[in-house]
Amino acid sequence: MIHVENLTKRYGRRSAVQGLSFTVKSGEILGFLGPNGAGKSTTMNIITGYLSSSEGTVTVNGHDILENPKDAKRQIGYMPEIPPLYPEMTVQEYLRFAAALKGIPRPARDAELRRTMGMVRIEDVSNRLIKNLSKGYRQRVGFAQALLADPPILILDEPTIGLDPQQINEFRTLLKSMGGNHTVILSSHILSEVSAVCSRVLIFNRGRIVASDTPENLVRGVSDHNSMLLRVRGRESEVRKAIESCPGIRNVTILETVETGTVELSAEGRKDADIREDLFKALSKASLPILVMKPADSTLEEAFLSITGDDKEQK
Amino acid sequence: MWAIFRRELRAYFTTSLGYIVMGFFLLMAGIFFTVNNLLGASPDFKSVLGSLLFIFLFIVPLITMRLISEDTRSKTDQLLITSPVGVTGIVLGKYLAALALFAATLAVTGAYPVIMSMYAMEPLAFLEILGGYLGFFLLGAAFISVGLFVSSTTENPVSAAVATFATLLLLWIVDWIQPSLPKDSLSGLVFVVSLGLGAALIVHLTLRSVPVTVILCAVILAAAGTGYALQASLYKGIVNRIVGWFSLVKRFQDFGLGVLSLGPIVYYMSFSAIFVFFTVRMIEKRRWS
C-alpha cells in the first residue's frame, strides 16, 4: 500500500530523517511513536507530497509521489499537526472547498459533506465560523477534511491533541471501525494512544526508526524479568522473611508505603517461573493477608524509554 | 484550480480587504472623473486613466499581499499542496482571483465614459478609451504578478505589501532614470559583467559547488572580455536597453493613443507569465530545501 525506501530529508547539513525504509500493508493501522522532533511529521509530510525528500522514494498504491503526484495524492487523506483551516470560513464552506479541491463532482458534494460531518459529529456547528470553534471542534473539522472522498489511506499527525477524554474514546472507536478497509498511519508521542489502536508501531528517534513491532512484542522485548507488585498487611520484616522463603524468588524490593499497616513491595522471580502461587502459599502460611497482587509488566512507556535511551548512549 | 479561484475571490469579501480595495479605487476614480471631465468639461478620459494608474500602484500590494504568504503562515498550504491540484493550479487560481477583483473594480469605472457619451456634444473616441482600458488591464495584470511573486517569498503579509510597493515603485521610475544612465561601452561592459557575476552568485547559492562557480565566472568574464575586445560598440547603450526591458509604464502610452500593436500586449502577457512561473518555482523550491 505504502512503500518507503531509504528516505532522507536534509535541511542544510542537518538531517531531519535519515535512511527510513518501511512498508505499510493494506488495512493496517500503523503508529509513529517518538519524542518531539524525531522526524514523525517530516516523514508524513514527505509521504503526502507536502515536502520533497532529499533521497529515497515513496510509493503510494503503486504511484510514486514525485513522478505521479496527482494519482498518489488522490489516495491519501491527510490531517496535519495543525489542522489547515481557514478561520474566516464556516465549517460547511470550508469542507465544500476541500471537497472541490479533491475533485469530488459538484452533485456528490452535499452527500459527502453530510457523511463526513456525521462521522466526526460536527453537524451542529456546520454553519459556524471556524475561528469561533473550540480546539476540539477544529481538530474534528480537520479530520472530516481528511475523510472527504473516502481515501483508502489516512495519515493523521497527532490526531487526538486538544480532544477531551470522551472525544478521544469516540475517535478511537471510529478509527478501529475504519481499520481493515482503510490503511492508517497516525503519529503520537502518547504511548497509550498508540497501543490502543495500532496493530504495529514504528519508534522514531533522531530521524531514524529504532524499533518496529506490534505493541505487545515491543513490551515483551524489554521485560526479561518476571515480577509482581504486592500489598501485604503486616510488618515489613515478617513479610520479607515469608517471601524470601519462597523457592522461585530472586529479589525483593520494598516500596513506599501506600496504606498504613501494610507493606508495598515488588518481588522478582526467575525467568519463566510462575511465582504467584508460591507467594500466596508462603504469605498465607505466615497469615499475612495479600491485599493487592498484580503483575509488574513493563509498559510500552518503559519499552519506549529503554529503546530511545539506548540510542542516546550509543551517540 | 477553480475551487481555489472561488475561495480566494470570496475571501476578499469575507475579510474587509476587497471592500477597501474597491472602495478606495472607485473613490479616487470618481474624484478624478468629476474634477477632470465633469467640472472641467473635458472629453479626455485617457488622462483620468493615467492618473488612476498611479493610484493603482498603492492598491496592488493590498490585493496581492496575503495571496500566498497567508497560506504559508497558517499552514493551510498543507491542504492545498497535498490535494491533487498541483502547484501551478494553486498559483493560477490565486492569480486569477486577484485579476478578477481588479477587473471587476475597473469595470465599474466603465460607467463614466458611458455617462459622458450621454451628454457629449460630439461622439467620444471610444476606441481610444477601450484601448486605454485594455492597456490598464494588462499593466495591472503585470503589477499583480509581481505582487504574487513577492507574496510567495515571505510568511508575513505586511512585509509582502511593503516589498511589493517598493518593487513596483522601482519599476515605475525606470523611465525617469533611463535617460541619465551612462551610454559608453565601458560602463556597458561593467554592467554586463556584474549581471553575469550576480547570476553566478545565484547559481552558487543554489548548488554550493565551488568548482562550478569558478568555471562559470571564468566563462562569463572571458565571453564578456572577448566581446569587448572584438567589437566594443556592441556594449554601447546596453545599460539602457536592459533597464528598458523593465519599463512597464512606457508601453502603456501606446494604448492611450488608440494604437493597438501586438508588441506591448505580448510584452505584458509574457511579463506576467514569467512572474507566475517564478512564483510556482518559489513554492516548489520551499518544498525541496
Coordinates of N, CA and C in Angstrom, one line a residue, chain A residues 59 67 86 103 115 138 153 235 312:
Chain A
T59 N 6.2 5.2 -2.5 CA 5.3 4.8 -3.5 C 3.9 4.6 -2.7
E67 N 7.0 11.2 -9.1 CA 6.7 11.0 -10.6 C 5.3 11.2 -10.9
Y86 N -9.3 27.5 7.3 CA -9.4 29.0 7.0 C -10.4 29.6 8.1
G103 N -11.6 17.1 -6.0 CA -12.2 16.7 -7.3 C -13.4 15.9 -7.1
R115 N -21.9 12.9 5.1 CA -21.3 11.7 5.6 C -20.2 12.0 6.5
R138 N -12.3 22.2 16.0 CA -11.4 22.4 14.9 C -10.6 21.2 14.5
I153 N -6.2 5.6 2.1 CA -5.2 5.8 3.1 C -5.4 7.1 3.9
R235 N 4.0 -6.6 59.3 CA 5.2 -5.9 59.5 C 6.2 -6.2 58.4
K312 N 20.6 6.9 22.6 CA 21.3 8.1 23.0 C 22.7 7.8 23.6

